Amino acid sequence: MQGYKKKRQLAFEEREQELLYLAEELMDTLGFAALTMDKLVAACDYSKGTVYNHFSSKEDLLCAICTRSMQVELQLFERALQFNGNSREKLLALCFAYRLHALLNPTQFYCVLSAKTPAVLEKASPVRLEQQQELEQALSAVADAVFEQAVLNGELTDGRGHSAGEFTFAIWALMFGTNALFNAASEAHMLKPLSADQTLLLNTNLLLDGMKFSPLSHEHDYAQSWQRVADEIFAEEVALIKRNGE
Amino acid sequence: MQGYKKKRQLAFEEREQELLYLAEELMDTLGFAALTMDKLVAACDYSKGTVYNHFSSKEDLLCAICTRSMQVELQLFERALQFNGNSREKLLALCFAYRLHALLNPTQFYCVLSAKTPAVLEKASPVRLEQQQELEQALSAVADAVFEQAVLNGELTDGRGHSAGEFTFAIWALMFGTNALFNAASEAHMLKPLSADQTLLLNTNLLLDGMKFSPLSHEHDYAQSWQRVADEIFAEEVALIKRNGE
DNA sequence: GTCACTTATTGACGGATCGTCATAATAGTT
DNA sequence: AACTATTATGACGATCCGTCAATAAGTGAC
């Protein structure tokens, strides 16, 4: 029967989410490296075989957490787009969302970082990797659209013939790198003389200025825009972080 | 006796290098994830206890490979500085060296990437982490010096009061991110429509233009500079990569 | 309601891997 | 040669991973 299979399928997906949530929780409480398939099995109500029915390996599980992470990130992106401002400010809002996501869900960000590691890439299942790429595509598409709109609006006029995709990749790489290095630095108890937010803002300003994305940073107060994004779009989340930080 | 201890110490360090080299070789041949302490022990002439006398854990070993990697990178940086050109071209040469290093030693780059992962950071020994930070400091210092020289030369005049360190961090994050994402993409057999070199060049051009680092990219043909770096400084290595690539 | 058949679940198990530690060996000292 | 301090050894216990034969649950036919 059709309905039966559908129900079954639904239960399967629900359980997968449950397992992913549990795995994340385990990492949160026990530390990132302490996540173990055995522990996950012990913590859930299912047997090892069932868990392995969902995730072909530990790395596959990591990858799954990673894609789920990008799904919630995508939602943050959609919200960021609602920011009332010019294209460059919208892009800034996306960067804000990216950073916010990393702060809200450090564990998830760890997974994303690990998922760029060959040790994980080598062992994750092909299906999972494909899903991950699709999500990355979806996330990139959001930024692409902003760049394309900026061209239409005349905010981005440099005609060197670079595609939106290239610009998106550049800002993505910059955000990824900045966040990764920051996290590593804080994890290693390094001195952190410069505030993460300010650095992030500076870096995006430099890159977008280099794209000649007007209004340029000396023509507009993007620190204020950054603050506005925090207040007008993500007030709740920012408050949550503040509370957790203390 | 003084001389005795010294000799002993020397032998210890020599053995450590030997082990590191061996570990890297194992990763090269068996795949990144296949590196195992047991295998390393089996491959070397020492016992497990001795190996663990050098590296407190597998992650510590990874970290050690990572710092050694940065040492060779530092040498490449020194050579890059020899490039005959303006400050911005020297910085470009540094970026070239960074990329070159990742291409020449993919395994080492994997280690560097993994070393940003909390799973590794959590388990590496404090001493090792400190060494790693020192090396990062040394590498940053090279770029810092170029930025500072550029200010003295009047090539970098933007007076927004940003320190060389901030600029260095920005370009470092951009390079790290670009390389990491590229490697992950190629590992996952993703479509790669854009050439890595061109993308890298574009990204640095954008960022440095945003810093108002003259001559700006529309005032100078940095693609040519990039090629010159390849020919004049790293011809040997580039040839090696070409050969290996086929 | 029962039987045959398909699909999903279980958890014990083998094979690896990690890191430790009591024991053995080696070097230096007296 | 005897004694001490340092280093090396590899067997061992504890995990951890992933598999698979056995078991249970679900489904449709009669």
Coordinates of C-alpha atoms (C1' of nucleotides) in Angstrom, one line a residue:
Chain A
M1 CA 0.0 0.0 0.0
Q2 CA 1.1 3.5 -0.8
G3 CA 0.1 5.1 2.5
Y4 CA 1.9 2.5 4.4
K5 CA 5.2 2.9 2.7
K6 CA 4.9 6.7 3.1
K7 CA 4.2 6.4 6.8
R8 CA 7.2 4.1 7.2
Q9 CA 9.4 6.5 5.3
L10 CA 8.2 9.3 7.5
A11 CA 9.0 7.5 10.7
F12 CA 12.4 6.7 9.3
E13 CA 13.2 10.3 8.6
E14 CA 11.8 11.4 12.0
R15 CA 14.1 8.9 13.7
E16 CA 17.1 10.1 11.7
Q17 CA 16.4 13.6 13.0
E18 CA 16.1 12.3 16.5
L19 CA 19.5 10.6 16.2
L20 CA 21.1 13.6 14.7
Y21 CA 19.8 15.7 17.5
L22 CA 21.1 13.2 20.1
A23 CA 24.5 13.0 18.5
E24 CA 24.8 16.8 18.6
E25 CA 23.8 16.8 22.2
L26 CA 26.4 14.2 23.0
M27 CA 29.1 16.3 21.4
D28 CA 27.9 19.3 23.2
T29 CA 28.1 17.7 26.6
L30 CA 31.0 15.2 26.2
G31 CA 33.2 17.2 23.9
F32 CA 33.5 16.9 20.2
A33 CA 36.0 14.1 20.0
A34 CA 34.1 12.0 22.5
L35 CA 31.3 11.3 20.1
T36 CA 31.2 7.6 19.5
M37 CA 28.9 5.3 17.6
D38 CA 28.7 3.1 20.7
K39 CA 27.7 6.0 22.9
L40 CA 25.1 7.1 20.4
V41 CA 23.7 3.6 20.4
A42 CA 23.7 3.5 24.2
A43 CA 22.0 6.9 24.4
C44 CA 19.2 6.1 22.0
D45 CA 16.4 3.6 22.1
Y46 CA 17.6 1.7 19.0
S47 CA 20.2 -0.9 18.4
K48 CA 23.5 -0.6 16.7
G49 CA 22.3 -2.2 13.5
T50 CA 19.4 0.3 13.3
V51 CA 21.7 3.2 13.8
Y52 CA 24.0 1.9 11.1
N53 CA 21.0 1.6 8.9
H54 CA 20.9 5.3 8.9
F55 CA 24.5 6.2 8.9
S56 CA 27.0 4.0 7.1
S57 CA 29.9 5.2 9.3
K58 CA 30.8 7.7 11.9
E59 CA 32.0 10.1 9.2
D60 CA 28.7 9.7 7.5
L61 CA 26.9 10.8 10.7
L62 CA 29.1 13.8 10.8
C63 CA 28.2 14.6 7.3
A64 CA 24.6 14.3 8.1
I65 CA 24.9 16.7 11.0
C66 CA 26.6 19.0 8.6
T67 CA 23.8 19.0 6.0
R68 CA 21.3 19.5 8.7
S69 CA 23.3 22.4 9.9
M70 CA 23.3 24.0 6.5
Q71 CA 19.5 23.6 6.4
V72 CA 19.1 25.8 9.5
E73 CA 21.7 28.1 8.0
L74 CA 19.6 28.5 4.9
Q75 CA 16.7 29.6 7.1
L76 CA 18.8 32.2 8.7
F77 CA 19.9 33.3 5.2
E78 CA 16.3 33.7 4.2
R79 CA 15.6 35.9 7.2
A80 CA 18.8 37.9 6.6
L81 CA 17.5 38.7 3.1
Q82 CA 14.5 40.5 4.7
F83 CA 16.8 43.2 5.9
N84 CA 15.7 46.6 4.7
G85 CA 18.7 48.0 2.9
N86 CA 20.7 48.1 -0.2
S87 CA 22.2 45.0 -1.8
R88 CA 25.5 45.4 -0.1
E89 CA 23.8 45.6 3.3
K90 CA 21.9 42.5 2.4
L91 CA 25.1 40.7 1.7
L92 CA 26.4 41.9 5.0
A93 CA 23.3 40.5 6.6
L94 CA 24.2 37.2 5.1
C95 CA 27.6 37.3 6.5
F96 CA 26.1 38.2 9.9
A97 CA 23.9 35.2 9.6
Y98 CA 26.8 33.0 8.8
R99 CA 28.7 34.2 11.8
L100 CA 25.6 34.0 14.0
H101 CA 25.1 30.4 13.0
A102 CA 28.6 29.5 13.9
L103 CA 28.2 31.1 17.3
L104 CA 24.8 29.7 18.0
N105 CA 25.8 26.2 17.0
P106 CA 29.5 25.7 17.6
T107 CA 29.1 22.0 17.4
Q108 CA 27.5 22.2 14.0
F109 CA 30.2 24.5 12.8
Y110 CA 32.8 21.9 13.9
C111 CA 31.0 19.4 11.8
V112 CA 31.1 21.7 8.8
L113 CA 34.8 22.2 9.3
S114 CA 35.5 18.6 9.7
A115 CA 33.4 17.8 6.6
K116 CA 36.1 19.7 4.6
T117 CA 38.7 17.2 5.9
P118 CA 39.7 14.3 3.7
A119 CA 39.4 11.9 6.5
V120 CA 35.7 12.6 6.6
L121 CA 35.3 13.0 2.8
E122 CA 36.9 9.7 2.2
K123 CA 34.5 7.7 4.4
A124 CA 31.1 9.5 4.0
S125 CA 28.6 7.9 1.8
P126 CA 28.2 9.3 -1.7
V127 CA 24.5 10.0 -1.2
R128 CA 25.3 12.1 1.8
L129 CA 28.0 14.0 0.0
E130 CA 25.6 14.8 -2.8
Q131 CA 23.1 16.2 -0.4
Q132 CA 25.8 18.3 1.1
Q133 CA 26.7 19.7 -2.2
E134 CA 23.1 20.5 -3.0
L135 CA 22.8 22.4 0.2
E136 CA 26.0 24.3 -0.5
Q137 CA 24.5 25.1 -3.9
A138 CA 21.3 26.4 -2.3
L139 CA 23.3 28.6 0.1
S140 CA 25.4 29.9 -2.7
A141 CA 22.4 30.6 -4.8
V142 CA 21.1 33.0 -2.1
A143 CA 24.3 35.1 -2.3
D144 CA 24.4 34.8 -6.1
A145 CA 21.0 36.4 -6.3
V146 CA 22.1 39.3 -4.2
F147 CA 25.1 39.9 -6.5
E148 CA 22.9 39.6 -9.6
Q149 CA 20.4 42.0 -8.2
A150 CA 23.2 44.4 -7.3
V151 CA 24.3 44.4 -10.9
L152 CA 20.8 45.1 -12.1
N153 CA 20.5 48.0 -9.6
G154 CA 23.8 49.5 -10.8
E155 CA 25.4 49.0 -7.4
L156 CA 27.9 46.6 -8.8
T157 CA 29.2 48.0 -12.1
D158 CA 32.6 46.6 -12.5
G159 CA 32.6 45.0 -15.9
R160 CA 35.6 42.8 -15.7
G161 CA 33.2 40.0 -16.6
H162 CA 33.2 38.2 -13.3
S163 CA 30.2 36.1 -12.6
A164 CA 28.1 36.3 -9.4
G165 CA 29.4 32.8 -8.7
E166 CA 32.9 33.9 -8.5
F167 CA 32.1 36.7 -6.1
T168 CA 30.0 34.4 -4.0
F169 CA 32.9 32.0 -3.8
A170 CA 35.3 34.8 -2.8
I171 CA 33.1 36.0 0.1
W172 CA 32.3 32.4 1.1
A173 CA 36.0 31.5 1.3
L174 CA 36.7 34.6 3.3
M175 CA 33.9 33.9 5.8
F176 CA 34.8 30.3 6.1
G177 CA 38.4 31.1 6.6
T178 CA 37.8 33.8 9.1
N179 CA 35.4 31.8 11.2
A180 CA 37.6 28.7 11.0
L181 CA 40.7 30.5 12.1
F182 CA 38.8 32.3 14.9
N183 CA 37.3 29.2 16.2
A184 CA 40.7 27.4 16.2
A185 CA 42.3 30.3 17.9
S186 CA 39.7 30.4 20.7
E187 CA 39.9 26.7 21.0
A188 CA 43.6 26.8 21.5
H189 CA 43.3 29.5 24.1
M190 CA 45.2 31.9 22.0
L191 CA 45.3 35.5 22.8
K192 CA 42.4 37.2 20.9
P193 CA 43.3 40.9 20.9
L194 CA 40.9 41.8 18.1
S195 CA 37.2 41.3 18.4
A196 CA 35.7 38.7 16.1
D197 CA 32.9 40.9 14.9
Q198 CA 35.1 43.8 14.0
T199 CA 37.5 41.6 12.2
L200 CA 34.7 40.0 10.3
L201 CA 33.2 43.3 9.3
L202 CA 36.6 44.7 8.3
N203 CA 37.3 41.7 6.1
T204 CA 34.0 41.8 4.3
N205 CA 34.4 45.6 3.8
L206 CA 37.8 45.1 2.3
L207 CA 36.6 42.4 -0.1
L208 CA 33.4 44.1 -1.2
D209 CA 35.3 47.4 -1.6
G210 CA 37.6 45.5 -3.9
M211 CA 34.6 44.4 -5.9
K212 CA 33.7 48.0 -6.2
F213 CA 30.4 47.2 -4.6
S214 CA 28.8 50.6 -3.8
P215 CA 28.3 52.3 -1.6
L216 CA 31.9 51.7 -0.6
S217 CA 32.9 51.4 3.0
H218 CA 34.1 55.0 3.2
E219 CA 30.8 56.2 1.8
H220 CA 28.6 54.3 4.3
D221 CA 28.8 53.3 7.9
Y222 CA 28.6 49.5 7.7
A223 CA 29.3 49.1 11.4
Q224 CA 26.0 50.7 11.9
S225 CA 24.4 48.4 9.3
W226 CA 25.9 45.5 11.1
Q227 CA 24.4 46.7 14.3
R228 CA 21.0 47.2 12.6
V229 CA 21.1 43.6 11.3
A230 CA 21.7 42.5 14.9
D231 CA 18.8 44.6 16.2
E232 CA 16.2 44.3 13.5
I233 CA 16.6 40.8 12.3
F234 CA 18.4 38.7 14.8
A235 CA 17.7 40.4 18.1
E236 CA 16.5 37.3 19.7
E237 CA 19.5 35.2 18.8
V238 CA 21.9 37.9 19.7
A239 CA 20.4 38.1 23.2
L240 CA 20.6 34.4 23.5
I241 CA 24.3 34.4 22.7
K242 CA 24.9 37.3 25.2
R243 CA 23.2 35.3 27.9
N244 CA 25.1 32.1 27.1
G245 CA 28.4 34.0 27.0
E246 CA 28.1 35.0 30.6
Chain B
M1 CA 78.0 14.8 31.3
Q2 CA 76.9 17.8 29.2
G3 CA 78.0 16.4 25.9
Y4 CA 76.2 13.2 26.5
K5 CA 72.9 14.8 27.2
K6 CA 73.2 16.9 24.2
K7 CA 74.0 14.0 22.0
R8 CA 71.0 12.2 23.5
Q9 CA 68.8 15.2 22.8
L10 CA 70.0 15.4 19.3
A11 CA 69.3 11.8 18.6
F12 CA 65.8 12.3 20.0
E13 CA 65.1 15.1 17.7
E14 CA 66.5 13.3 14.7
R15 CA 64.3 10.4 15.5
E16 CA 61.3 12.6 15.8
Q17 CA 61.9 13.9 12.3
E18 CA 62.3 10.4 11.0
L19 CA 59.0 9.4 12.5
L20 CA 57.2 12.5 11.1
Y21 CA 58.6 11.7 7.7
L22 CA 57.5 8.1 7.9
A23 CA 54.0 9.1 9.1
E24 CA 53.6 11.4 6.2
E25 CA 54.8 8.8 3.8
L26 CA 52.2 6.4 5.2
M27 CA 49.4 8.8 4.7
D28 CA 50.6 9.5 1.2
T29 CA 50.5 5.8 0.3
L30 CA 47.7 4.4 2.3
G31 CA 45.4 7.4 2.4
F32 CA 44.9 10.0 4.9
A33 CA 42.4 8.2 7.2
A34 CA 44.5 5.0 7.2
L35 CA 47.3 6.5 9.3
T36 CA 47.4 4.5 12.5
M37 CA 49.7 4.6 15.5
D38 CA 50.0 0.8 15.2
K39 CA 51.0 1.1 11.5
L40 CA 53.5 3.8 12.3
V41 CA 55.0 1.6 15.0
A42 CA 55.1 -1.4 12.6
A43 CA 56.8 0.7 9.9
C44 CA 59.5 2.2 12.1
D45 CA 62.3 0.5 14.0
Y46 CA 61.0 1.5 17.4
S47 CA 58.4 0.2 19.8
K48 CA 55.1 1.6 20.6
G49 CA 56.2 3.1 23.9
T50 CA 59.0 5.0 22.2
V51 CA 56.7 6.4 19.6
Y52 CA 54.3 7.5 22.4
N53 CA 57.3 9.0 24.0
H54 CA 57.4 11.5 21.2
F55 CA 53.7 12.0 20.5
S56 CA 51.2 11.8 23.3
S57 CA 48.4 10.9 21.0
K58 CA 47.6 10.4 17.4
E59 CA 46.3 14.0 17.3
D60 CA 49.5 15.2 18.7
L61 CA 51.3 13.5 15.9
L62 CA 49.1 15.3 13.4
C63 CA 49.9 18.5 15.1
A64 CA 53.6 17.8 14.9
I65 CA 53.3 17.1 11.1
C66 CA 51.4 20.4 10.9
T67 CA 54.2 22.4 12.6
R68 CA 56.8 20.8 10.4
S69 CA 54.7 21.7 7.5
M70 CA 54.7 25.3 8.5
Q71 CA 58.4 25.2 8.8
V72 CA 58.9 24.3 5.1
E73 CA 56.2 26.8 4.3
L74 CA 58.2 29.5 6.0
Q75 CA 61.2 28.6 3.8
L76 CA 59.0 29.0 0.7
F77 CA 57.9 32.4 2.1
E78 CA 61.5 33.5 2.5
R79 CA 62.1 32.6 -1.1
A80 CA 58.9 34.3 -2.3
L81 CA 60.2 37.5 -0.7
Q82 CA 63.1 37.5 -3.1
F83 CA 60.7 38.3 -5.9
N84 CA 61.8 41.4 -7.7
G85 CA 58.8 43.6 -7.7
N86 CA 56.7 46.0 -5.7
S87 CA 55.2 45.2 -2.3
R88 CA 51.9 44.1 -3.6
E89 CA 53.7 41.7 -6.0
K90 CA 55.7 40.3 -3.1
L91 CA 52.5 39.7 -1.2
L92 CA 51.2 37.9 -4.3
A93 CA 54.3 35.9 -4.3
L94 CA 53.5 34.9 -0.7
C95 CA 50.1 33.8 -1.8
F96 CA 51.6 31.8 -4.6
A97 CA 53.9 30.1 -2.1
Y98 CA 51.0 29.3 0.1
R99 CA 49.1 27.7 -2.7
L100 CA 52.2 26.0 -4.0
H101 CA 52.8 24.5 -0.6
A102 CA 49.3 23.1 -0.5
L103 CA 49.8 21.6 -4.0
L104 CA 53.2 20.2 -3.3
N105 CA 52.3 18.6 0.0
P106 CA 48.6 17.8 0.0
T107 CA 49.1 15.6 2.9
Q108 CA 50.6 18.3 5.0
F109 CA 47.8 20.6 4.0
Y110 CA 45.3 18.0 5.2
C111 CA 47.1 18.1 8.6
V112 CA 46.9 21.9 8.8
L113 CA 43.3 21.7 8.0
S114 CA 42.7 19.0 10.5
A115 CA 44.6 20.9 13.1
K116 CA 41.9 23.6 13.0
T117 CA 39.4 21.0 14.0
P118 CA 38.4 20.8 17.6
A119 CA 38.8 17.0 17.7
V120 CA 42.5 17.5 17.1
L121 CA 42.8 20.7 19.2
E122 CA 41.2 18.9 22.1
K123 CA 43.7 16.1 22.2
A124 CA 47.0 17.6 21.1
S125 CA 49.5 18.3 23.8
P126 CA 49.8 21.9 25.0
V127 CA 53.5 22.1 24.1
R128 CA 52.7 21.1 20.5
L129 CA 50.0 23.7 20.3
E130 CA 52.3 26.3 21.5
Q131 CA 54.9 25.5 18.9
Q132 CA 52.2 25.7 16.3
Q133 CA 51.2 29.1 17.4
E134 CA 54.7 30.3 17.3
L135 CA 55.1 29.1 13.7
E136 CA 51.9 30.8 12.8
Q137 CA 53.3 33.9 14.3
A138 CA 56.4 33.6 12.3
L139 CA 54.5 33.1 9.1
S140 CA 52.3 36.1 9.9
A141 CA 55.3 38.2 10.6
V142 CA 56.5 37.7 7.1
A143 CA 53.3 39.2 5.7
D144 CA 53.2 41.9 8.3
A145 CA 56.6 43.1 7.2
V146 CA 55.5 43.4 3.6
F147 CA 52.4 45.4 4.6
E148 CA 54.6 47.6 6.8
Q149 CA 57.1 48.2 4.1
A150 CA 54.2 49.0 1.7
V151 CA 53.1 51.7 4.1
L152 CA 56.6 53.2 4.3
N153 CA 56.8 53.1 0.5
G154 CA 53.5 54.9 0.1
E155 CA 52.0 52.0 -1.7
L156 CA 49.5 51.5 1.1
T157 CA 48.1 54.8 2.2
D158 CA 44.7 54.2 3.5
G159 CA 44.8 55.8 6.9
R160 CA 41.8 54.1 8.5
G161 CA 44.2 53.0 11.1
H162 CA 44.3 49.3 10.4
S163 CA 47.3 47.5 11.5
A164 CA 49.4 45.3 9.4
G165 CA 48.3 42.4 11.5
E166 CA 44.7 43.0 10.6
F167 CA 45.5 43.0 6.9
T168 CA 47.6 39.9 7.3
F169 CA 44.8 38.1 9.0
A170 CA 42.4 39.0 6.3
I171 CA 44.6 37.7 3.5
W172 CA 45.4 34.6 5.5
A173 CA 41.8 33.8 6.1
L174 CA 41.1 34.3 2.5
M175 CA 43.9 32.0 1.4
F176 CA 43.1 29.4 4.0
G177 CA 39.4 29.4 3.1
T178 CA 40.0 29.4 -0.7
N179 CA 42.4 26.5 -0.4
A180 CA 40.3 24.5 2.0
L181 CA 37.2 24.8 -0.1
F182 CA 39.0 24.0 -3.2
N183 CA 40.6 20.9 -1.7
A184 CA 37.3 19.7 -0.3
A185 CA 35.6 20.3 -3.7
S186 CA 38.2 18.3 -5.6
E187 CA 38.1 15.6 -3.0
A188 CA 34.4 15.3 -3.3
H189 CA 34.6 15.0 -7.1
M190 CA 32.7 18.2 -7.5
L191 CA 32.5 19.9 -10.8
K192 CA 35.3 22.5 -10.9
P193 CA 34.5 24.9 -13.7
L194 CA 36.8 27.6 -12.5
S195 CA 40.6 27.1 -12.4
A196 CA 42.0 27.2 -8.9
D197 CA 44.8 29.5 -9.8
Q198 CA 42.6 32.1 -11.5
T199 CA 40.2 32.0 -8.6
L200 CA 43.0 32.5 -6.1
L201 CA 44.4 35.4 -8.1
L202 CA 41.0 37.0 -8.4
N203 CA 40.3 36.7 -4.7
T204 CA 43.6 38.2 -3.7
N205 CA 43.1 41.0 -6.3
L206 CA 39.7 41.8 -4.8
L207 CA 40.9 41.9 -1.3
L208 CA 44.1 43.9 -1.9
D209 CA 42.2 46.3 -4.1
G210 CA 39.8 46.8 -1.2
M211 CA 42.8 47.7 0.9
K212 CA 43.7 50.3 -1.7
F213 CA 47.0 48.6 -2.1
S214 CA 48.5 50.2 -5.2
P215 CA 49.1 49.6 -7.9
L216 CA 45.5 48.4 -8.1
S217 CA 44.5 45.4 -10.2
H218 CA 43.3 47.5 -13.1
E219 CA 46.5 49.4 -13.1
H220 CA 48.7 46.4 -13.3
D221 CA 48.6 43.0 -14.9
Y222 CA 48.9 40.7 -11.8
A223 CA 48.2 37.6 -13.9
Q224 CA 51.6 38.3 -15.4
S225 CA 53.1 38.9 -12.0
W226 CA 51.7 35.5 -10.9
Q227 CA 53.3 33.9 -13.9
R228 CA 56.5 35.6 -13.2
V229 CA 56.6 34.3 -9.7
A230 CA 56.0 30.8 -11.1
D231 CA 58.9 31.2 -13.6
E232 CA 61.4 33.2 -11.6
I233 CA 61.0 31.9 -8.1
F234 CA 59.4 28.5 -8.2
A235 CA 60.1 27.1 -11.6
E236 CA 61.4 23.9 -10.3
E237 CA 58.4 23.2 -8.1
V238 CA 55.9 24.2 -10.7
A239 CA 57.6 21.8 -13.1
L240 CA 57.4 19.1 -10.5
I241 CA 53.7 19.6 -10.0
K242 CA 53.1 19.6 -13.7
R243 CA 54.9 16.3 -14.0
N244 CA 53.0 14.8 -11.1
G245 CA 49.7 16.0 -12.4
E246 CA 50.0 13.9 -15.5
Chain C
dG1 C1' -7.2 -16.2 12.3
dT2 C1' -3.5 -18.4 10.3
dC3 C1' 0.2 -19.1 7.2
dA4 C1' 3.7 -17.7 4.0
dC5 C1' 6.7 -14.1 2.9
dT6 C1' 9.0 -9.6 3.1
dT7 C1' 11.2 -6.2 5.6
dA8 C1' 13.3 -4.2 9.7
dT9 C1' 15.7 -4.8 14.1
dT10 C1' 18.7 -6.8 17.3
dG11 C1' 23.0 -7.3 19.8
dA12 C1' 26.8 -10.5 20.1
dC13 C1' 31.1 -10.8 17.7
dG14 C1' 35.7 -10.2 15.2
dG15 C1' 39.0 -7.2 14.0
dA16 C1' 41.4 -2.8 14.8
dT17 C1' 43.0 0.8 17.3
dC18 C1' 44.4 3.5 21.2
dG19 C1' 47.2 4.4 25.0
dT20 C1' 49.4 2.3 29.4
dC21 C1' 52.5 0.2 32.3
dA22 C1' 55.2 -3.5 34.5
dT23 C1' 59.4 -5.4 32.9
dA24 C1' 63.8 -5.4 30.6
dA25 C1' 67.6 -3.3 28.6
dT26 C1' 71.0 0.3 28.3
dA27 C1' 74.0 4.0 29.6
dG28 C1' 76.5 6.4 33.2
dT29 C1' 78.7 6.6 37.8
dT30 C1' 81.4 5.0 41.6
Chain D
dA1 C1' 81.8 -5.0 38.9
dA2 C1' 78.0 -3.2 41.3
dC3 C1' 74.6 0.2 41.4
dT4 C1' 71.5 3.8 39.8
dA5 C1' 68.9 6.5 36.4
dT6 C1' 67.0 6.8 32.2
dT7 C1' 64.9 4.9 28.2
dA8 C1' 62.8 1.1 25.4
dT9 C1' 59.8 -2.8 24.9
dG10 C1' 55.6 -5.1 23.7
dA11 C1' 51.8 -7.5 26.0
dC12 C1' 47.5 -6.0 27.7
dG13 C1' 42.9 -3.9 28.8
dA14 C1' 39.7 -0.9 27.2
dT15 C1' 37.3 1.1 23.4
dC16 C1' 35.6 1.5 19.1
dC17 C1' 34.0 0.3 14.6
dG18 C1' 31.2 -2.1 11.5
dT19 C1' 29.0 -6.8 10.2
dC20 C1' 25.8 -10.4 10.0
dA21 C1' 23.2 -14.5 11.4
dA22 C1' 19.3 -14.8 14.1
dT23 C1' 15.0 -12.8 15.5
dA24 C1' 10.9 -10.1 15.5
dA25 C1' 7.5 -7.4 13.2
dG26 C1' 4.7 -6.2 9.6
dT27 C1' 1.7 -7.5 5.3
dG28 C1' -1.3 -9.7 2.3
dA29 C1' -3.8 -14.1 0.8
dC30 C1' -7.1 -17.3 1.9

